[in-house]
Amino acid sequence: MAFFRTRPKKRRVFVLSLDGVPYSFLEAQMSQGRLPHLAKMVEEGSFTRMRSVLPTISSVAWSTFMTGKNPGKHGIFGFVDHRPSSYEMFIPTSLNMTSKTLWEILSERGKRVVVINVPVTYPVRSVNGILVAGFLATNLKKATFPREIAGQLEQMGYRIDVDSAQARESLDKFLEDLRITLERRIQAVSYFMDRQSWDYFQLHVMGTDRINHFMWEHMEQEHPEYKTPFLNYYEQIDEILGMFHNRMNDDVTFILLSDHGFCTVKKEVNLSRYLLEKGWLRFGENPPESLQDIHPSSKAYTLLPGRIYINMKGREPKGSVDPSDYDRVRGEVAEGLLELRNPDTGERVIRKVARREEIYHGDSLFQAADLIAIPTDGFDLKADVKKALLFEKTALVGMHTYDDAFLLVLGRRSVQEDVEIMDLMPTILSMMDVRVPQDVDGRVAV
């Protein structure tokens, strides 16, 4: 359990969330004299490394942040999932989230909220204030509560997200898109901050995750063309931090955080291919079009990132594994996953395989994968049934890491190490003098 020894409570909270920004990266940049506004804020608060969630992807992490619960309770286990008793894939949204969010609870208690661009908030739920959905939303007209503010955002040229497909064709165009998207998001935030009363305000920046995915390796290897533009984007972020820091009144607690860390991708690893090579997965069509082409003799299949399902009779439509044999087969697959090695170095690809009941609990546990493979940093686990390659390198040169997110709380001292992202929701409720629901898994960290 993590906790802060605090000064008297402030009643308003401003959260600026930076998707996928590592604690270690910020430390390194500040030690080199960069990010001066952040460095000043660190001097005024408590800055610590924070753990994310498994699997370490934004959809799951921000669902955990906003509910204070593990995925077994909130029901979001990945960017993609399959429908129960089916191999049909879908993308989970807020409709699949089975828990109330932080801003819904605050709204019920009469607090006024403004929430901008947080992932997995689409379709939008009603709040006492303003909610502009982020990642997964595609149409701005359908991404706001109340609906009428969409017109105001359109007039500003507001963008929900950058066009990441550009990065595969032109990093220069991608960088320009990142800059403009961020500028217009800040314009919208300033507009609402000037005109709305609020008790809780959150601005989410998705661009940090986007640039890290496509340029992290270039930064680490000091690419002559792209290291400087990469760092320039973070300097733009730093200027924004300074601007909001100067705007905060004394009754506001300012929180900065990320949902996971980042590292360079050594190799993408297609676990569907590995299961095929081990004989645990077969397809009736060659090549298969989708997971729905799975052969009834298959023992296991996978969804990204690193979620392994046992193809069990009575649960899957083409199940082959008898429930009485479930534990044996699951153990066999888990052991086999740990045997996977990088062919170039002999390095272990997967450092641990967790059984679902070891990391999740709650009414949605039945939806979770049977096994969750936790990769060694640098091995990005995929699940493409169409690709024949087990290992490859693509345009995605950065990947998420579990234990290198960050948390900065201004005006707080002596933060203990052991903070998890699920701790933030109850912590913020406590800061705002709102009772924490008994069913949350996170603990008040103040």
One Martini backbone bead per residue (centre of mass of N, CA, C, O) as a GRO file, in nm:
protein
  446
    1MET     BB    1   0.097   0.035   0.021
    2ALA     BB    2   0.028   0.370  -0.047
    3PHE     BB    3   0.147   0.693   0.092
    4PHE     BB    4   0.068   1.015   0.224
    5ARG     BB    5   0.190   1.296   0.381
    6THR     BB    6  -0.021   1.566   0.469
    7ARG     BB    7  -0.198   1.822   0.414
    8PRO     BB    8  -0.456   1.980   0.397
    9LYS     BB    9  -0.730   1.962   0.225
   10LYS     BB   10  -0.840   1.984  -0.094
   11ARG     BB   11  -1.134   2.028  -0.310
   12ARG     BB   12  -0.966   2.035  -0.574
   13VAL     BB   13  -0.896   1.871  -0.903
   14PHE     BB   14  -0.607   1.837  -1.121
   15VAL     BB   15  -0.563   1.636  -1.418
   16LEU     BB   16  -0.263   1.523  -1.592
   17SER     BB   17  -0.254   1.293  -1.855
   18LEU     BB   18   0.021   1.081  -1.976
   19ASP     BB   19   0.055   0.867  -2.216
   20GLY     BB   20   0.326   0.656  -2.176
   21VAL     BB   21   0.514   0.784  -1.944
   22PRO     BB   22   0.818   0.752  -1.809
   23TYR     BB   23   0.993   0.791  -1.528
   24SER     BB   24   1.286   0.745  -1.637
   25PHE     BB   25   1.272   0.961  -1.859
   26LEU     BB   26   1.218   1.211  -1.684
   27GLU     BB   27   1.466   1.187  -1.509
   28ALA     BB   28   1.673   1.209  -1.739
   29GLN     BB   29   1.587   1.486  -1.850
   30MET     BB   30   1.624   1.651  -1.587
   31SER     BB   31   1.932   1.576  -1.548
   32GLN     BB   32   1.982   1.742  -1.841
   33GLY     BB   33   1.787   2.017  -1.818
   34ARG     BB   34   1.513   1.936  -1.886
   35LEU     BB   35   1.204   2.015  -1.809
   36PRO     BB   36   1.165   2.274  -1.605
   37HIS     BB   37   0.869   2.266  -1.509
   38LEU     BB   38   0.871   1.984  -1.394
   39ALA     BB   39   1.105   2.025  -1.197
   40LYS     BB   40   0.957   2.233  -1.024
   41MET     BB   41   0.719   2.045  -0.945
   42VAL     BB   42   0.888   1.828  -0.804
   43GLU     BB   43   0.985   2.023  -0.574
   44GLU     BB   44   0.658   2.056  -0.481
   45GLY     BB   45   0.651   1.734  -0.466
   46SER     BB   46   0.554   1.397  -0.549
   47PHE     BB   47   0.780   1.157  -0.702
   48THR     BB   48   0.687   0.846  -0.871
   49ARG     BB   49   0.668   0.529  -0.920
   50MET     BB   50   0.433   0.319  -1.119
   51ARG     BB   51   0.195   0.084  -1.147
   52SER     BB   52  -0.001  -0.092  -1.343
   53VAL     BB   53  -0.144  -0.335  -1.560
   54LEU     BB   54  -0.303  -0.643  -1.658
   55PRO     BB   55  -0.261  -0.569  -1.931
   56THR     BB   56  -0.037  -0.319  -2.077
   57ILE     BB   57  -0.299  -0.115  -2.157
   58SER     BB   58  -0.493   0.159  -2.192
   59SER     BB   59  -0.778   0.044  -2.161
   60VAL     BB   60  -0.716  -0.093  -1.886
   61ALA     BB   61  -0.579   0.132  -1.724
   62TRP     BB   62  -0.811   0.355  -1.740
   63SER     BB   63  -1.029   0.177  -1.619
   64THR     BB   64  -0.880   0.145  -1.349
   65PHE     BB   65  -0.857   0.440  -1.276
   66MET     BB   66  -1.178   0.522  -1.295
   67THR     BB   67  -1.266   0.271  -1.079
   68GLY     BB   68  -1.054   0.119  -0.880
   69LYS     BB   69  -1.037  -0.155  -1.050
   70ASN     BB   70  -1.021  -0.455  -1.154
   71PRO     BB   71  -1.101  -0.628  -1.439
   72GLY     BB   72  -1.291  -0.834  -1.281
   73LYS     BB   73  -1.493  -0.577  -1.238
   74HIS     BB   74  -1.494  -0.380  -1.507
   75GLY     BB   75  -1.445  -0.567  -1.794
   76ILE     BB   76  -1.151  -0.475  -1.904
   77PHE     BB   77  -0.891  -0.671  -2.096
   78GLY     BB   78  -0.881  -0.510  -2.383
   79PHE     BB   79  -0.880  -0.391  -2.704
   80VAL     BB   80  -0.964  -0.684  -2.751
   81ASP     BB   81  -1.234  -0.925  -2.796
   82HIS     BB   82  -1.459  -1.189  -2.712
   83ARG     BB   83  -1.741  -1.338  -2.730
   84PRO     BB   84  -1.928  -1.527  -2.567
   85SER     BB   85  -1.937  -1.825  -2.715
   86SER     BB   86  -1.697  -1.711  -2.909
   87TYR     BB   87  -1.481  -1.583  -3.197
   88GLU     BB   88  -1.584  -1.302  -3.192
   89MET     BB   89  -1.485  -0.981  -3.246
   90PHE     BB   90  -1.417  -0.689  -3.027
   91ILE     BB   91  -1.447  -0.350  -2.903
   92PRO     BB   92  -1.419  -0.220  -2.613
   93THR     BB   93  -1.625  -0.010  -2.417
   94SER     BB   94  -1.818   0.163  -2.198
   95LEU     BB   95  -2.045  -0.055  -2.229
   96ASN     BB   96  -1.843  -0.284  -2.087
   97MET     BB   97  -1.848  -0.123  -1.832
   98THR     BB   98  -1.942  -0.229  -1.487
   99SER     BB   99  -1.856   0.057  -1.370
  100LYS     BB  100  -1.810   0.327  -1.202
  101THR     BB  101  -1.690   0.638  -1.222
  102LEU     BB  102  -1.540   0.899  -1.088
  103TRP     BB  103  -1.732   1.117  -1.232
  104GLU     BB  104  -1.997   0.987  -1.146
  105ILE     BB  105  -1.960   1.004  -0.841
  106LEU     BB  106  -1.917   1.307  -0.827
  107SER     BB  107  -2.189   1.383  -0.955
  108GLU     BB  108  -2.369   1.251  -0.732
  109ARG     BB  109  -2.222   1.465  -0.517
  110GLY     BB  110  -2.225   1.758  -0.683
  111LYS     BB  111  -1.992   1.755  -0.866
  112ARG     BB  112  -1.796   1.927  -1.099
  113VAL     BB  113  -1.707   1.820  -1.433
  114VAL     BB  114  -1.402   1.790  -1.647
  115VAL     BB  115  -1.352   1.569  -1.935
  116ILE     BB  116  -1.056   1.517  -2.151
  117ASN     BB  117  -0.970   1.236  -2.354
  118VAL     BB  118  -1.035   0.977  -2.219
  119PRO     BB  119  -1.020   0.663  -2.235
  120VAL     BB  120  -1.311   0.476  -2.244
  121THR     BB  121  -1.567   0.713  -2.285
  122TYR     BB  122  -1.689   0.546  -2.521
  123PRO     BB  123  -1.966   0.614  -2.477
  124VAL     BB  124  -2.111   0.864  -2.329
  125ARG     BB  125  -2.172   0.972  -2.010
  126SER     BB  126  -2.337   1.117  -1.773
  127VAL     BB  127  -2.275   1.442  -1.623
  128ASN     BB  128  -2.168   1.704  -1.403
  129GLY     BB  129  -2.096   1.849  -1.708
  130ILE     BB  130  -1.805   1.749  -1.892
  131LEU     BB  131  -1.762   1.517  -2.182
  132VAL     BB  132  -1.471   1.410  -2.370
  133ALA     BB  133  -1.387   1.181  -2.570
  134GLY     BB  134  -1.156   0.944  -2.666
  135PHE     BB  135  -1.034   0.675  -2.725
  136LEU     BB  136  -1.264   0.523  -2.978
  137ALA     BB  137  -1.344   0.776  -3.088
  138THR     BB  138  -1.467   0.925  -3.416
  139ASN     BB  139  -1.722   1.116  -3.349
  140LEU     BB  140  -1.773   1.422  -3.220
  141LYS     BB  141  -2.090   1.434  -3.210
  142LYS     BB  142  -2.070   1.150  -3.015
  143ALA     BB  143  -1.830   1.261  -2.787
  144THR     BB  144  -2.043   1.438  -2.610
  145PHE     BB  145  -2.104   1.600  -2.285
  146PRO     BB  146  -2.289   1.766  -2.415
  147ARG     BB  147  -2.372   1.772  -2.747
  148GLU     BB  148  -2.335   2.092  -2.809
  149ILE     BB  149  -2.011   2.108  -2.777
  150ALA     BB  150  -1.921   2.003  -3.054
  151GLY     BB  151  -1.943   2.271  -3.207
  152GLN     BB  152  -1.722   2.423  -3.053
  153LEU     BB  153  -1.493   2.225  -3.125
  154GLU     BB  154  -1.510   2.246  -3.434
  155GLN     BB  155  -1.435   2.552  -3.446
  156MET     BB  156  -1.135   2.475  -3.327
  157GLY     BB  157  -1.034   2.197  -3.459
  158TYR     BB  158  -1.083   1.951  -3.306
  159ARG     BB  159  -0.908   1.649  -3.194
  160ILE     BB  160  -0.913   1.334  -3.077
  161ASP     BB  161  -0.679   1.231  -3.276
  162VAL     BB  162  -0.435   1.098  -3.431
  163ASP     BB  163  -0.289   0.980  -3.736
  164SER     BB  164  -0.108   0.693  -3.719
  165ALA     BB  165  -0.080   0.605  -4.020
  166GLN     BB  166   0.127   0.826  -4.100
  167ALA     BB  167   0.384   0.699  -3.963
  168ARG     BB  168   0.420   0.476  -4.196
  169GLU     BB  169   0.491   0.716  -4.418
  170SER     BB  170   0.528   0.998  -4.226
  171LEU     BB  171   0.686   1.150  -3.967
  172ASP     BB  172   0.647   1.449  -4.035
  173LYS     BB  173   0.335   1.447  -4.048
  174PHE     BB  174   0.294   1.329  -3.768
  175LEU     BB  175   0.426   1.562  -3.608
  176GLU     BB  176   0.229   1.779  -3.704
  177ASP     BB  177  -0.025   1.645  -3.593
  178LEU     BB  178   0.059   1.647  -3.299
  179ARG     BB  179   0.085   1.952  -3.265
  180ILE     BB  180  -0.203   2.036  -3.346
  181THR     BB  181  -0.365   1.857  -3.154
  182LEU     BB  182  -0.250   1.980  -2.895
  183GLU     BB  183  -0.322   2.277  -2.938
  184ARG     BB  184  -0.636   2.227  -2.961
  185ARG     BB  185  -0.672   2.100  -2.686
  186ILE     BB  186  -0.574   2.343  -2.520
  187GLN     BB  187  -0.784   2.540  -2.626
  188ALA     BB  188  -1.028   2.385  -2.509
  189VAL     BB  189  -0.943   2.383  -2.213
  190SER     BB  190  -0.928   2.690  -2.178
  191TYR     BB  191  -1.219   2.748  -2.248
  192PHE     BB  192  -1.347   2.582  -2.010
  193MET     BB  193  -1.185   2.707  -1.776
  194ASP     BB  194  -1.303   3.004  -1.825
  195ARG     BB  195  -1.638   2.902  -1.828
  196GLN     BB  196  -1.611   2.686  -1.596
  197SER     BB  197  -1.713   2.519  -1.334
  198TRP     BB  198  -1.503   2.324  -1.094
  199ASP     BB  199  -1.375   2.027  -0.916
  200TYR     BB  200  -1.308   1.843  -1.173
  201PHE     BB  201  -1.008   1.807  -1.382
  202GLN     BB  202  -0.935   1.645  -1.707
  203LEU     BB  203  -0.636   1.594  -1.897
  204HIS     BB  204  -0.566   1.414  -2.196
  205VAL     BB  205  -0.262   1.274  -2.344
  206MET     BB  206  -0.202   1.072  -2.636
  207GLY     BB  207   0.059   1.159  -2.796
  208THR     BB  208   0.279   1.020  -2.625
  209ASP     BB  209   0.211   0.734  -2.714
  210ARG     BB  210   0.238   0.774  -3.018
  211ILE     BB  211   0.538   0.867  -3.031
  212ASN     BB  212   0.656   0.619  -2.885
  213HIS     BB  213   0.579   0.397  -3.087
  214PHE     BB  214   0.737   0.551  -3.349
  215MET     BB  215   1.018   0.693  -3.174
  216TRP     BB  216   1.177   0.564  -2.938
  217GLU     BB  217   1.425   0.438  -3.076
  218HIS     BB  218   1.528   0.701  -3.201
  219MET     BB  219   1.592   0.829  -2.931
  220GLU     BB  220   1.782   0.610  -2.805
  221GLN     BB  221   1.971   0.613  -3.085
  222GLU     BB  222   2.010   0.900  -3.192
  223HIS     BB  223   1.864   1.010  -3.428
  224PRO     BB  224   1.945   1.264  -3.647
  225GLU     BB  225   1.631   1.335  -3.732
  226TYR     BB  226   1.432   1.236  -3.455
  227LYS     BB  227   1.522   1.317  -3.172
  228THR     BB  228   1.455   1.622  -3.162
  229PRO     BB  229   1.146   1.611  -3.224
  230PHE     BB  230   1.081   1.439  -2.984
  231LEU     BB  231   1.183   1.641  -2.763
  232ASN     BB  232   1.007   1.880  -2.856
  233TYR     BB  233   0.739   1.762  -2.768
  234TYR     BB  234   0.814   1.755  -2.463
  235GLU     BB  235   0.855   2.062  -2.448
  236GLN     BB  236   0.561   2.127  -2.508
  237ILE     BB  237   0.453   1.986  -2.261
  238ASP     BB  238   0.609   2.155  -2.052
  239GLU     BB  239   0.473   2.425  -2.116
  240ILE     BB  240   0.192   2.328  -2.031
  241LEU     BB  241   0.255   2.270  -1.741
  242GLY     BB  242   0.332   2.561  -1.668
  243MET     BB  243   0.064   2.693  -1.737
  244PHE     BB  244  -0.116   2.530  -1.534
  245HIS     BB  245   0.043   2.587  -1.280
  246ASN     BB  246  -0.013   2.902  -1.289
  247ARG     BB  247  -0.343   2.863  -1.278
  248MET     BB  248  -0.349   2.754  -1.000
  249ASN     BB  249  -0.506   2.743  -0.718
  250ASP     BB  250  -0.493   2.680  -0.374
  251ASP     BB  251  -0.756   2.469  -0.396
  252VAL     BB  252  -0.560   2.292  -0.583
  253THR     BB  253  -0.484   1.970  -0.691
  254PHE     BB  254  -0.198   1.858  -0.864
  255ILE     BB  255  -0.197   1.595  -1.115
  256LEU     BB  256   0.043   1.360  -1.238
  257LEU     BB  257   0.025   1.102  -1.503
  258SER     BB  258   0.060   0.759  -1.591
  259ASP     BB  259  -0.005   0.415  -1.722
  260HIS     BB  260   0.290   0.369  -1.845
  261GLY     BB  261   0.555   0.261  -2.002
  262PHE     BB  262   0.871   0.238  -2.202
  263CYS     BB  263   1.016   0.065  -2.492
  264THR     BB  264   1.205  -0.102  -2.701
  265VAL     BB  265   1.166  -0.294  -2.979
  266LYS     BB  266   1.295  -0.595  -3.069
  267LYS     BB  267   1.023  -0.779  -3.096
  268GLU     BB  268   0.774  -0.924  -3.256
  269VAL     BB  269   0.529  -1.167  -3.119
  270ASN     BB  270   0.354  -1.445  -3.254
  271LEU     BB  271   0.151  -1.648  -3.070
  272SER     BB  272  -0.010  -1.793  -3.284
  273ARG     BB  273   0.236  -1.924  -3.416
  274TYR     BB  274   0.339  -2.074  -3.166
  275LEU     BB  275   0.088  -2.250  -3.122
  276LEU     BB  276   0.113  -2.390  -3.395
  277GLU     BB  277   0.403  -2.511  -3.355
  278LYS     BB  278   0.301  -2.673  -3.086
  279GLY     BB  279  -0.009  -2.784  -3.155
  280TRP     BB  280  -0.253  -2.599  -3.013
  281LEU     BB  281  -0.309  -2.478  -3.307
  282ARG     BB  282  -0.578  -2.478  -3.551
  283PHE     BB  283  -0.690  -2.473  -3.899
  284GLY     BB  284  -0.925  -2.514  -4.155
  285GLU     BB  285  -0.783  -2.275  -4.285
  286ASN     BB  286  -0.532  -2.202  -4.559
  287PRO     BB  287  -0.543  -1.934  -4.464
  288PRO     BB  288  -0.678  -1.765  -4.224
  289GLU     BB  289  -0.914  -1.508  -4.153
  290SER     BB  290  -0.985  -1.609  -3.855
  291LEU     BB  291  -1.067  -1.740  -3.550
  292GLN     BB  292  -1.327  -1.885  -3.674
  293ASP     BB  293  -1.119  -2.108  -3.817
  294ILE     BB  294  -1.099  -2.296  -3.601
  295HIS     BB  295  -1.010  -2.601  -3.489
  296PRO     BB  296  -1.149  -2.851  -3.285
  297SER     BB  297  -0.845  -2.952  -3.188
  298SER     BB  298  -0.787  -2.717  -3.030
  299LYS     BB  299  -0.638  -2.592  -2.716
  300ALA     BB  300  -0.545  -2.293  -2.815
  301TYR     BB  301  -0.558  -1.928  -2.785
  302THR     BB  302  -0.507  -1.574  -2.893
  303LEU     BB  303  -0.478  -1.248  -2.755
  304LEU     BB  304  -0.408  -0.935  -2.733
  305PRO     BB  305  -0.157  -0.922  -2.497
  306GLY     BB  306  -0.099  -1.241  -2.391
  307ARG     BB  307  -0.380  -1.396  -2.429
  308ILE     BB  308  -0.485  -1.714  -2.305
  309TYR     BB  309  -0.697  -1.974  -2.435
  310ILE     BB  310  -0.888  -2.238  -2.359
  311ASN     BB  311  -1.041  -2.492  -2.559
  312MET     BB  312  -1.341  -2.544  -2.417
  313LYS     BB  313  -1.579  -2.737  -2.333
  314GLY     BB  314  -1.887  -2.549  -2.313
  315ARG     BB  315  -1.756  -2.258  -2.401
  316GLU     BB  316  -1.660  -2.323  -2.670
  317PRO     BB  317  -1.784  -2.404  -2.983
  318LYS     BB  318  -1.481  -2.572  -3.045
  319GLY     BB  319  -1.422  -2.748  -2.812
  320SER     BB  320  -1.160  -2.992  -2.670
  321VAL     BB  321  -1.139  -2.941  -2.365
  322ASP     BB  322  -1.185  -3.089  -2.087
  323PRO     BB  323  -1.256  -2.977  -1.778
  324SER     BB  324  -1.081  -3.206  -1.637
  325ASP     BB  325  -0.817  -3.094  -1.829
  326TYR     BB  326  -0.755  -2.792  -1.783
  327ASP     BB  327  -0.512  -2.774  -1.584
  328ARG     BB  328  -0.312  -2.935  -1.753
  329VAL     BB  329  -0.317  -2.765  -2.012
  330ARG     BB  330  -0.250  -2.495  -1.884
  331GLY     BB  331   0.028  -2.585  -1.775
  332GLU     BB  332   0.153  -2.664  -2.048
  333VAL     BB  333   0.132  -2.386  -2.184
  334ALA     BB  334   0.287  -2.222  -1.976
  335GLU     BB  335   0.556  -2.376  -2.009
  336GLY     BB  336   0.585  -2.325  -2.317
  337LEU     BB  337   0.607  -2.014  -2.307
  338LEU     BB  338   0.883  -2.015  -2.137
  339GLU     BB  339   1.053  -2.140  -2.394
  340LEU     BB  340   1.062  -1.882  -2.538
  341ARG     BB  341   1.306  -1.752  -2.776
  342ASN     BB  342   1.551  -1.563  -2.889
  343PRO     BB  343   1.726  -1.645  -3.173
  344ASP     BB  344   1.972  -1.436  -3.136
  345THR     BB  345   2.018  -1.469  -2.788
  346GLY     BB  346   1.822  -1.660  -2.591
  347GLU     BB  347   1.615  -1.490  -2.479
  348ARG     BB  348   1.353  -1.450  -2.288
  349VAL     BB  349   1.027  -1.353  -2.372
  350ILE     BB  350   0.888  -1.481  -2.111
  351ARG     BB  351   0.881  -1.417  -1.760
  352LYS     BB  352   0.560  -1.470  -1.722
  353VAL     BB  353   0.276  -1.678  -1.607
  354ALA     BB  354  -0.061  -1.607  -1.547
  355ARG     BB  355  -0.329  -1.673  -1.374
  356ARG     BB  356  -0.624  -1.522  -1.352
  357GLU     BB  357  -0.671  -1.567  -1.033
  358GLU     BB  358  -0.396  -1.411  -0.954
  359ILE     BB  359  -0.502  -1.101  -1.078
  360TYR     BB  360  -0.813  -1.163  -1.054
  361HIS     BB  361  -1.143  -1.029  -0.951
  362GLY     BB  362  -1.485  -1.109  -0.998
  363ASP     BB  363  -1.770  -1.108  -1.206
  364SER     BB  364  -1.559  -1.095  -1.477
  365LEU     BB  365  -1.362  -1.342  -1.476
  366PHE     BB  366  -1.487  -1.524  -1.708
  367GLN     BB  367  -1.359  -1.323  -1.940
  368ALA     BB  368  -1.088  -1.404  -1.893
  369ALA     BB  369  -0.803  -1.518  -1.942
  370ASP     BB  370  -0.630  -1.802  -1.847
  371LEU     BB  371  -0.371  -1.652  -1.958
  372ILE     BB  372  -0.087  -1.428  -1.875
  373ALA     BB  373   0.160  -1.291  -2.064
  374ILE     BB  374   0.479  -1.170  -1.951
  375PRO     BB  375   0.705  -0.979  -2.085
  376THR     BB  376   0.991  -0.902  -2.185
  377ASP     BB  377   1.141  -0.635  -2.242
  378GLY     BB  378   1.088  -0.594  -2.608
  379PHE     BB  379   0.834  -0.798  -2.627
  380ASP     BB  380   0.572  -0.791  -2.858
  381LEU     BB  381   0.258  -0.918  -2.823
  382LYS     BB  382   0.084  -1.112  -3.057
  383ALA     BB  383  -0.234  -1.221  -3.275
  384ASP     BB  384  -0.180  -1.325  -3.586
  385VAL     BB  385  -0.335  -1.555  -3.801
  386LYS     BB  386  -0.200  -1.460  -4.090
  387LYS     BB  387   0.084  -1.480  -3.991
  388ALA     BB  388   0.398  -1.662  -4.034
  389LEU     BB  389   0.553  -1.501  -3.836
  390LEU     BB  390   0.706  -1.491  -3.522
  391PHE     BB  391   0.928  -1.277  -3.603
  392GLU     BB  392   0.943  -0.906  -3.594
  393LYS     BB  393   0.981  -0.582  -3.760
  394THR     BB  394   0.837  -0.259  -3.726
  395ALA     BB  395   0.710   0.066  -3.695
  396LEU     BB  396   0.685  -0.035  -3.405
  397VAL     BB  397   0.938   0.084  -3.162
  398GLY     BB  398   0.730   0.084  -2.920
  399MET     BB  399   0.654  -0.024  -2.575
  400HIS     BB  400   0.505  -0.144  -2.305
  401THR     BB  401   0.527  -0.101  -1.944
  402TYR     BB  402   0.451  -0.180  -1.606
  403ASP     BB  403   0.691  -0.034  -1.386
  404ASP     BB  404   0.707   0.298  -1.535
  405ALA     BB  405   0.526   0.480  -1.420
  406PHE     BB  406   0.379   0.796  -1.304
  407LEU     BB  407   0.377   1.022  -1.007
  408LEU     BB  408   0.240   1.359  -0.936
  409VAL     BB  409   0.206   1.549  -0.628
  410LEU     BB  410   0.122   1.845  -0.530
  411GLY     BB  411   0.199   1.925  -0.194
  412ARG     BB  412   0.356   1.653  -0.147
  413ARG     BB  413   0.511   1.423   0.081
  414SER     BB  414   0.647   1.131   0.123
  415VAL     BB  415   0.653   0.890  -0.094
  416GLN     BB  416   0.574   0.577  -0.134
  417GLU     BB  417   0.662   0.277  -0.263
  418ASP     BB  418   0.346   0.136  -0.415
  419VAL     BB  419   0.201   0.240  -0.658
  420GLU     BB  420  -0.116   0.226  -0.817
  421ILE     BB  421  -0.350   0.306  -1.048
  422MET     BB  422  -0.600   0.219  -0.860
  423ASP     BB  423  -0.541   0.446  -0.630
  424LEU     BB  424  -0.652   0.717  -0.752
  425MET     BB  425  -0.957   0.719  -0.716
  426PRO     BB  426  -0.972   0.710  -0.399
  427THR     BB  427  -0.781   0.950  -0.356
  428ILE     BB  428  -0.956   1.169  -0.491
  429LEU     BB  429  -1.205   1.135  -0.323
  430SER     BB  430  -1.066   1.205  -0.057
  431MET     BB  431  -0.970   1.490  -0.135
  432MET     BB  432  -1.299   1.561  -0.189
  433ASP     BB  433  -1.478   1.437   0.037
  434VAL     BB  434  -1.547   1.139  -0.076
  435ARG     BB  435  -1.679   0.849  -0.058
  436VAL     BB  436  -1.557   0.529  -0.069
  437PRO     BB  437  -1.621   0.259  -0.215
  438GLN     BB  438  -1.609  -0.075  -0.105
  439ASP     BB  439  -1.544  -0.217  -0.409
  440VAL     BB  440  -1.273  -0.117  -0.425
  441ASP     BB  441  -0.917  -0.186  -0.475
  442GLY     BB  442  -0.810   0.061  -0.413
  443ARG     BB  443  -0.611   0.288  -0.221
  444VAL     BB  444  -0.564   0.528  -0.015
  445ALA     BB  445  -0.276   0.762  -0.081
  446VAL     BB  446  -0.326   0.999   0.172
   0.00000   0.00000   0.00000
